[in-house]
Amino acid sequence: MIRVSELSKYFGGTRALGPVSFEIAPGETIGFLGLNGAGKTTLLRILACDLRPSAGSFAVGNVDGIADPHAVRKRIGFLPESPPVYPDMTVGDYLTFAGRIRGLPPSATTSRVREVEEVTHTIDVHDELIRHLSHGFRQRIGVAQAIVHQPEFLILDEPTNGLDPAQVVEMRAMIQDLKGKHTILISSHILPEIRETCDRLIVLGDGRLLASGSEDQLTSRLELRRIVVAVRAPVGDDAVAGAIRRCIESVAGVTRVLASGRDDGALSFHIDATGDCRAAVCRALVEGGHDVLRLDRATSELESVFLELVHGGEHASG
């Protein structure tokens, strides 16, 4: 568990963080979400004992991070925004070095390096100089050095920064594989990364905690819930399209229905409602004789609550 109490950081007279307080349970994957400059990196650097706070306290397990930072570092793996690699070393030599300075005994280092290379899919570049590798491989090697000593807590600052779409998918899959083996803290301002990988979100704005909770808990803050439905309909049949719209509008709580396009024989609608009315919408459409091909929350829902929080200046926690 990580316990943070009234943590603050000032650079001269400028407040970069705090005060913030929160707790994280063992095994959780937590996303620190916020705009650039929100204080995410400052907070993660403090938790990694890479930066000393100006005020407040934090503990990792039962170890005080300010009184005994060296003991905390042994329990944490840290991937900063720029991977901390040595370009003139081979991958194998660098990971061996990283393991040894983290306290791995010589007898265990070679086997452990092979294990993390398997996990991070870097075993094929074991003998390659890091300077010759792509940014995507360097990010993987950054993850490998962070987990080589089998830390309880893993801190990842913008792990998909600068990756192409295929590399983003690979990094997501790698993080999913690490879940359950570590308590993971991920910093990002990219909402899909948070949605795909995290159990709970902590939203930061202007260095302060704006909200915390699961995606469902955060989106429940919206006065309106947004869903999308796709219904089979013949091309050009305005009568069927009108009947579908009337079915949806008849559902209690629905406040707005917007046609959003046609694809593969289906009409899609975005629906605003005062609550989660997915079941009622589905029931109304089926009873009206319409085939429902898709029904889900709109992907913009988390984006809406995020923008509401960071631009609304509301300070609350859930």
Coordinates of C-alpha atoms in Angstrom, one line a residue:
M1 CA 0.0 0.0 0.0
I2 CA 1.0 3.6 -0.7
R3 CA -0.1 6.3 1.7
V4 CA 0.3 9.9 0.8
S5 CA -0.5 12.7 3.3
E6 CA -0.6 16.4 2.5
L7 CA 2.2 16.1 0.0
S8 CA 3.4 19.3 -1.6
K9 CA 6.3 20.5 -3.8
Y10 CA 7.5 24.0 -4.5
F11 CA 10.1 25.1 -6.9
G12 CA 11.2 28.5 -5.4
G13 CA 7.9 30.3 -5.0
T14 CA 6.0 28.3 -7.5
R15 CA 3.7 25.5 -6.3
A16 CA 4.1 22.4 -8.6
L17 CA 2.1 20.0 -6.4
G18 CA -0.2 19.8 -3.5
P19 CA -1.2 19.4 -1.0
V20 CA -2.5 15.9 -2.1
S21 CA -3.5 12.9 0.0
F22 CA -4.6 9.4 -1.1
E23 CA -4.0 5.7 -0.5
I24 CA -3.4 2.9 -2.9
A25 CA -4.1 -0.8 -2.1
P26 CA -1.7 -3.6 -3.0
G27 CA -2.3 -5.0 -6.5
E28 CA -4.2 -1.9 -7.8
T29 CA -3.4 -0.4 -11.1
I30 CA -3.9 3.4 -10.7
G31 CA -3.9 6.0 -13.5
F32 CA -2.7 9.5 -12.7
L33 CA -4.7 11.6 -15.2
G34 CA -4.2 15.2 -16.0
L35 CA -3.3 17.9 -18.5
N36 CA 0.4 18.7 -19.1
G37 CA 1.7 20.6 -16.1
A38 CA -0.9 19.1 -13.8
G39 CA 1.8 17.7 -11.4
K40 CA 1.7 14.1 -12.5
T41 CA 5.5 13.7 -13.1
T42 CA 6.3 15.7 -10.0
L43 CA 4.2 13.4 -7.9
L44 CA 5.7 10.2 -9.5
R45 CA 9.2 11.4 -9.0
I46 CA 8.5 12.1 -5.3
L47 CA 7.0 8.6 -4.9
A48 CA 10.1 7.1 -6.7
C49 CA 12.3 9.0 -4.2
D50 CA 13.9 10.9 -7.1
L51 CA 12.6 14.2 -5.8
R52 CA 12.2 15.4 -2.2
P53 CA 8.8 17.0 -1.3
S54 CA 8.6 20.4 0.3
A55 CA 6.0 19.3 2.8
G56 CA 3.9 16.3 3.8
S57 CA 4.7 12.6 4.0
F58 CA 4.4 9.3 2.1
A59 CA 5.0 5.7 2.9
V60 CA 5.4 2.6 0.7
G61 CA 4.3 -0.4 2.7
N62 CA 5.4 0.5 6.2
V63 CA 8.5 2.3 5.0
D64 CA 8.7 6.1 5.4
G65 CA 9.7 7.5 2.0
I66 CA 11.3 10.7 3.5
A67 CA 13.1 9.1 6.5
D68 CA 14.3 6.0 4.6
P69 CA 14.2 6.7 0.8
H70 CA 16.9 4.0 0.1
A71 CA 14.7 1.3 1.5
V72 CA 11.8 2.6 -0.5
R73 CA 13.8 2.5 -3.8
K74 CA 14.4 -1.2 -3.3
R75 CA 10.7 -1.8 -3.4
I76 CA 10.0 0.4 -6.4
G77 CA 10.6 0.1 -10.2
F78 CA 10.6 3.5 -12.0
L79 CA 10.2 4.2 -15.7
P80 CA 10.6 8.0 -16.2
E81 CA 9.2 9.7 -19.2
S82 CA 12.6 9.4 -21.0
P83 CA 13.9 5.8 -20.7
P84 CA 17.0 5.8 -18.5
V85 CA 19.3 3.7 -20.8
Y86 CA 23.0 3.8 -21.7
P87 CA 23.2 3.9 -25.5
D88 CA 26.7 2.4 -25.6
M89 CA 25.8 -0.7 -23.7
T90 CA 24.2 -3.8 -25.1
V91 CA 20.7 -4.7 -23.8
G92 CA 22.0 -7.7 -21.9
D93 CA 24.9 -5.8 -20.2
Y94 CA 22.6 -2.9 -19.3
L95 CA 19.9 -5.0 -17.7
T96 CA 22.6 -7.0 -15.9
F97 CA 24.0 -3.7 -14.6
A98 CA 20.5 -2.5 -13.6
G99 CA 19.9 -5.8 -11.7
R100 CA 23.2 -5.6 -9.8
I101 CA 22.8 -2.0 -8.7
R102 CA 19.3 -3.0 -7.5
G103 CA 20.8 -5.7 -5.3
L104 CA 20.4 -8.9 -7.3
P105 CA 23.1 -11.4 -6.4
P106 CA 25.4 -12.5 -9.3
S107 CA 24.0 -16.0 -9.2
A108 CA 20.5 -14.8 -9.9
T109 CA 21.2 -11.9 -12.3
T110 CA 21.6 -13.9 -15.6
S111 CA 18.4 -15.9 -15.2
R112 CA 16.4 -12.8 -14.1
V113 CA 17.7 -10.8 -17.0
R114 CA 16.5 -13.5 -19.4
E115 CA 13.1 -13.5 -17.6
V116 CA 12.5 -9.8 -18.0
E117 CA 13.7 -9.9 -21.6
E118 CA 11.0 -12.6 -22.2
V119 CA 8.3 -10.5 -20.5
T120 CA 9.3 -7.3 -22.4
H121 CA 9.9 -9.1 -25.8
T122 CA 13.5 -7.8 -25.9
I123 CA 15.3 -11.2 -25.9
D124 CA 16.0 -11.0 -29.6
V125 CA 18.0 -7.8 -29.1
H126 CA 20.0 -9.1 -26.1
D127 CA 23.4 -8.5 -27.8
E128 CA 22.4 -5.3 -29.6
L129 CA 23.8 -1.9 -28.7
I130 CA 20.9 0.2 -27.3
R131 CA 21.9 3.2 -29.5
H132 CA 20.9 1.1 -32.6
L133 CA 17.4 0.3 -31.3
S134 CA 14.1 2.1 -32.0
H135 CA 12.3 4.3 -29.5
G136 CA 9.8 1.5 -29.0
F137 CA 12.5 -1.0 -28.0
R138 CA 14.1 1.6 -25.7
Q139 CA 10.7 2.0 -23.9
R140 CA 10.5 -1.8 -23.5
I141 CA 14.1 -1.8 -22.1
G142 CA 13.0 0.9 -19.7
V143 CA 10.2 -1.3 -18.4
A144 CA 12.7 -4.2 -18.2
Q145 CA 15.1 -2.2 -16.0
A146 CA 12.2 -1.2 -13.8
I147 CA 11.1 -4.8 -13.1
V148 CA 14.4 -6.6 -13.1
H149 CA 14.6 -6.6 -9.2
Q150 CA 11.0 -7.8 -8.9
P151 CA 9.7 -4.6 -7.1
E152 CA 6.3 -4.6 -5.3
F153 CA 5.4 -1.2 -6.9
L154 CA 5.9 -0.1 -10.5
I155 CA 5.8 3.5 -11.5
L156 CA 5.4 4.3 -15.2
D157 CA 5.5 7.9 -16.4
E158 CA 3.9 8.3 -19.8
P159 CA 4.9 4.8 -20.9
T160 CA 3.5 5.2 -24.5
N161 CA 5.0 8.6 -25.1
G162 CA 6.4 8.8 -28.7
L163 CA 5.2 5.2 -29.7
D164 CA 3.5 4.5 -32.9
P165 CA 0.1 2.8 -32.9
A166 CA 1.4 -0.7 -33.1
Q167 CA 3.9 -0.1 -30.3
V168 CA 1.1 1.5 -28.1
V169 CA -0.9 -1.8 -28.4
E170 CA 2.2 -3.8 -27.5
M171 CA 2.9 -1.6 -24.5
R172 CA -0.7 -1.9 -23.3
A173 CA -0.5 -5.7 -23.6
M174 CA 2.8 -5.7 -21.6
I175 CA 1.2 -3.6 -18.8
Q176 CA -1.8 -5.9 -18.7
D177 CA 0.7 -8.9 -18.2
L178 CA 2.3 -7.0 -15.3
K179 CA -1.0 -6.4 -13.5
G180 CA -1.5 -8.6 -10.5
K181 CA 2.3 -9.0 -10.1
H182 CA 2.9 -5.4 -9.1
T183 CA 1.0 -2.5 -7.8
I184 CA 1.2 -0.2 -10.8
L185 CA 1.0 3.6 -11.0
I186 CA 0.7 5.1 -14.5
S187 CA 0.8 8.7 -15.5
S188 CA -0.9 9.8 -18.7
H189 CA -3.0 12.5 -20.3
I190 CA -4.2 10.0 -23.0
L191 CA -7.6 8.8 -22.0
P192 CA -7.7 5.5 -23.9
E193 CA -4.5 4.4 -22.2
I194 CA -6.1 5.0 -18.8
R195 CA -9.4 3.3 -19.8
E196 CA -7.6 0.2 -21.1
T197 CA -5.1 -0.4 -18.3
C198 CA -6.3 1.1 -15.0
D199 CA -8.6 -0.1 -12.2
R200 CA -8.9 3.4 -10.6
L201 CA -8.2 6.9 -11.7
I202 CA -6.7 9.9 -9.8
V203 CA -7.3 13.2 -11.6
L204 CA -4.9 16.0 -11.0
G205 CA -5.2 19.6 -12.0
D206 CA -3.0 22.6 -11.2
G207 CA -1.1 20.3 -8.8
R208 CA -4.2 19.3 -6.8
L209 CA -6.3 16.2 -6.5
L210 CA -9.6 16.9 -8.4
A211 CA -11.2 13.4 -8.1
S212 CA -10.5 9.8 -7.6
G213 CA -12.4 6.6 -8.3
S214 CA -13.2 4.1 -11.0
E215 CA -14.3 5.2 -14.5
D216 CA -17.9 4.4 -13.5
Q217 CA -17.7 6.5 -10.4
L218 CA -16.2 9.5 -12.2
T219 CA -18.6 9.4 -15.1
S220 CA -21.5 9.2 -12.7
R221 CA -20.7 12.8 -11.8
L222 CA -22.1 13.9 -15.2
E223 CA -25.7 15.1 -15.1
L224 CA -26.2 13.3 -18.4
R225 CA -25.1 9.8 -19.3
R226 CA -24.1 9.3 -23.0
I227 CA -24.7 6.0 -24.9
V228 CA -24.6 4.9 -28.5
V229 CA -26.9 2.5 -30.2
A230 CA -26.8 0.9 -33.7
V231 CA -30.0 -0.5 -35.1
R232 CA -30.6 -2.4 -38.4
A233 CA -32.4 -0.3 -40.9
P234 CA -32.8 -0.3 -44.7
V235 CA -30.9 2.3 -46.6
G236 CA -33.0 5.4 -47.5
D237 CA -36.1 4.2 -45.4
D238 CA -36.9 7.4 -43.6
A239 CA -40.0 5.9 -42.0
V240 CA -38.0 3.2 -40.3
A241 CA -35.4 5.7 -39.1
G242 CA -38.2 7.9 -37.7
A243 CA -39.8 4.9 -35.9
I244 CA -36.4 4.0 -34.3
R245 CA -36.0 7.6 -33.1
R246 CA -39.5 7.6 -31.6
C247 CA -38.8 4.3 -29.8
I248 CA -35.7 5.8 -28.2
E249 CA -37.3 9.1 -27.3
S250 CA -40.1 7.3 -25.5
V251 CA -37.7 5.9 -22.9
A252 CA -37.9 7.7 -19.6
G253 CA -34.8 9.8 -18.9
V254 CA -33.8 10.2 -22.5
T255 CA -33.2 13.9 -23.2
R256 CA -31.7 14.0 -26.7
V257 CA -31.3 11.6 -29.6
L258 CA -28.8 12.4 -32.4
A259 CA -28.4 10.4 -35.6
S260 CA -24.6 9.8 -35.9
G261 CA -24.3 7.9 -39.1
R262 CA -24.8 4.7 -41.1
D263 CA -22.5 1.7 -41.3
D264 CA -22.9 -1.9 -42.5
G265 CA -26.7 -1.7 -42.7
A266 CA -27.2 0.0 -39.4
L267 CA -28.2 3.4 -38.2
S268 CA -26.3 4.8 -35.2
F269 CA -27.7 7.2 -32.6
H270 CA -26.0 9.0 -29.8
I271 CA -28.3 9.4 -26.8
D272 CA -28.1 11.7 -23.8
A273 CA -30.0 10.6 -20.7
T274 CA -30.3 11.5 -17.0
G275 CA -29.2 8.0 -16.0
D276 CA -27.9 4.7 -17.4
C277 CA -30.9 3.7 -19.6
R278 CA -29.2 1.1 -21.8
A279 CA -31.5 -1.7 -20.7
A280 CA -34.6 0.4 -21.2
V281 CA -33.5 1.6 -24.7
C282 CA -32.7 -2.0 -25.8
R283 CA -36.1 -3.2 -24.5
A284 CA -38.0 -0.4 -26.2
L285 CA -36.3 -1.1 -29.5
V286 CA -36.8 -4.9 -29.4
E287 CA -40.4 -4.6 -28.4
G288 CA -40.8 -2.1 -31.4
G289 CA -39.6 -4.8 -33.7
H290 CA -36.1 -3.4 -34.3
D291 CA -32.8 -5.3 -34.4
V292 CA -30.2 -3.9 -32.0
L293 CA -26.7 -4.5 -33.3
R294 CA -24.8 -2.4 -30.8
L295 CA -25.5 -0.7 -27.5
D296 CA -22.8 0.8 -25.2
R297 CA -21.7 3.8 -23.4
A298 CA -20.3 6.5 -25.6
T299 CA -16.5 6.6 -25.7
S300 CA -16.5 10.3 -25.1
E301 CA -18.1 9.9 -21.6
L302 CA -14.8 9.8 -19.7
E303 CA -13.5 12.6 -21.9
S304 CA -16.5 14.7 -20.9
V305 CA -16.0 14.2 -17.1
F306 CA -12.3 14.7 -17.4
L307 CA -12.7 18.1 -19.2
E308 CA -15.4 19.0 -16.7
L309 CA -13.0 18.4 -13.8
V310 CA -9.8 20.0 -15.2
H311 CA -11.6 23.1 -16.6
G312 CA -14.2 23.4 -13.9
G313 CA -11.8 23.8 -11.0
E314 CA -13.8 21.5 -8.8
H315 CA -11.9 20.0 -6.0
A316 CA -13.4 16.8 -4.8
S317 CA -12.6 13.1 -4.3
G318 CA -14.8 10.1 -4.6

